[in-house]
Amino acid sequence: MARNRRPSKQMRSLLDALSVRPDEWRHGYDIIKQTGLLSGTLYPLLIRMTDQGLVEAEWREPAQPGRPARHAYRLTAQGFALAREMREERHLSGFREAPV
């Protein structure tokens, strides 16, 4: 049975960061600087999101000789759609009237 859980605060932060430039490949260190997430949170989250089809990952050759190859990440179409949905929900919730 599939679980239908709301994305965590950390996942929403990652979705927001990656959705700014969804076609651009980003390294983990750049994402850490943008989101403030710790590496122990970010990398397991990226792995889970890759397994869920929200993020794609690939090895990128180093820009400088002698440096190791690094993983780079970007949103898939499914991930971008989820990011857009989360943004719209936050936008709409800001305009909801309080219950009487």
Short mmCIF file of C-alpha atoms in Angstrom, two decimals:
data_model
loop_
_atom_site.label_atom_id
_atom_site.label_comp_id
_atom_site.label_asym_id
_atom_site.label_seq_id
_atom_site.Cartn_x
_atom_site.Cartn_y
_atom_site.Cartn_z
CA MET A 1 0.00 0.00 0.00
CA ALA A 2 1.50 3.35 -1.05
CA ARG A 3 1.92 6.03 1.57
CA ASN A 4 0.69 9.50 0.78
CA ARG A 5 2.69 11.69 3.16
CA ARG A 6 3.20 15.41 2.99
CA PRO A 7 6.76 16.40 2.10
CA SER A 8 8.90 17.32 5.09
CA LYS A 9 10.15 20.85 5.70
CA GLN A 10 13.57 19.74 4.46
CA MET A 11 12.13 18.24 1.28
CA ARG A 12 10.14 21.41 0.61
CA SER A 13 13.32 23.46 1.06
CA LEU A 14 15.16 21.21 -1.39
CA LEU A 15 12.30 21.32 -3.91
CA ASP A 16 12.25 25.12 -3.69
CA ALA A 17 16.02 25.37 -4.20
CA LEU A 18 16.09 23.02 -7.18
CA SER A 19 12.99 24.51 -8.81
CA VAL A 20 14.57 27.95 -9.18
CA ARG A 21 16.58 26.61 -12.13
CA PRO A 22 15.07 23.15 -12.70
CA ASP A 23 17.14 22.26 -15.78
CA GLU A 24 20.46 23.15 -14.17
CA TRP A 25 22.63 20.39 -12.70
CA ARG A 26 23.65 21.26 -9.12
CA HIS A 27 26.29 19.80 -6.82
CA GLY A 28 25.42 18.90 -3.25
CA TYR A 29 27.74 21.54 -1.79
CA ASP A 30 25.92 24.27 -3.74
CA ILE A 31 22.57 22.97 -2.51
CA ILE A 32 23.84 22.89 1.09
CA LYS A 33 24.92 26.54 0.82
CA GLN A 34 21.54 27.56 -0.60
CA THR A 35 19.27 25.57 1.72
CA GLY A 36 21.29 25.40 4.93
CA LEU A 37 20.58 21.67 5.13
CA LEU A 38 23.28 19.54 6.71
CA SER A 39 24.97 16.91 4.55
CA GLY A 40 23.56 14.14 6.78
CA THR A 41 20.09 15.38 5.89
CA LEU A 42 20.65 16.41 2.29
CA TYR A 43 22.26 13.32 0.79
CA PRO A 44 19.81 10.73 2.20
CA LEU A 45 16.99 13.01 1.05
CA LEU A 46 18.46 13.27 -2.46
CA ILE A 47 18.78 9.47 -2.58
CA ARG A 48 15.13 9.00 -1.53
CA MET A 49 13.93 11.64 -3.98
CA THR A 50 15.94 9.98 -6.76
CA ASP A 51 14.34 6.62 -5.90
CA GLN A 52 10.91 8.32 -6.03
CA GLY A 53 11.60 9.80 -9.47
CA LEU A 54 11.62 13.42 -8.24
CA VAL A 55 15.34 14.05 -8.76
CA GLU A 56 17.83 12.70 -11.24
CA ALA A 57 21.51 12.27 -10.43
CA GLU A 58 24.57 11.76 -12.57
CA TRP A 59 28.32 11.65 -12.18
CA ARG A 60 30.00 14.78 -13.54
CA GLU A 61 33.63 14.98 -14.53
CA PRO A 62 35.68 17.48 -12.53
CA ALA A 63 36.21 21.00 -13.82
CA GLN A 64 39.84 20.86 -12.67
CA PRO A 65 42.27 18.03 -13.43
CA GLY A 66 43.12 15.85 -10.45
CA ARG A 67 39.79 16.44 -8.72
CA PRO A 68 37.34 13.55 -8.23
CA ALA A 69 34.13 13.17 -10.19
CA ARG A 70 31.07 14.48 -8.33
CA HIS A 71 27.38 13.75 -8.35
CA ALA A 72 25.12 16.45 -9.75
CA TYR A 73 21.38 16.67 -9.22
CA ARG A 74 18.36 18.27 -10.87
CA LEU A 75 14.60 17.95 -10.70
CA THR A 76 12.71 15.65 -13.01
CA ALA A 77 9.43 16.82 -14.56
CA GLN A 78 7.63 15.00 -11.73
CA GLY A 79 9.79 16.77 -9.13
CA PHE A 80 9.20 20.16 -10.72
CA ALA A 81 5.43 19.51 -10.76
CA LEU A 82 5.54 18.65 -7.04
CA ALA A 83 7.58 21.80 -6.30
CA ARG A 84 5.05 23.91 -8.21
CA GLU A 85 2.17 22.22 -6.36
CA MET A 86 3.81 22.88 -2.96
CA ARG A 87 4.40 26.54 -3.90
CA GLU A 88 0.77 26.97 -4.99
CA GLU A 89 -0.50 25.36 -1.78
CA ARG A 90 1.63 27.72 0.34
CA HIS A 91 0.44 30.67 -1.71
CA LEU A 92 -3.21 29.70 -1.35
CA SER A 93 -2.91 28.96 2.37
CA GLY A 94 -1.64 32.49 2.89
CA PHE A 95 -4.91 33.83 1.54
CA ARG A 96 -7.32 31.52 3.35
CA GLU A 97 -9.71 33.04 5.81
CA ALA A 98 -9.38 31.91 9.40
CA PRO A 99 -12.19 29.62 10.59
CA VAL A 100 -14.91 31.39 12.56
#
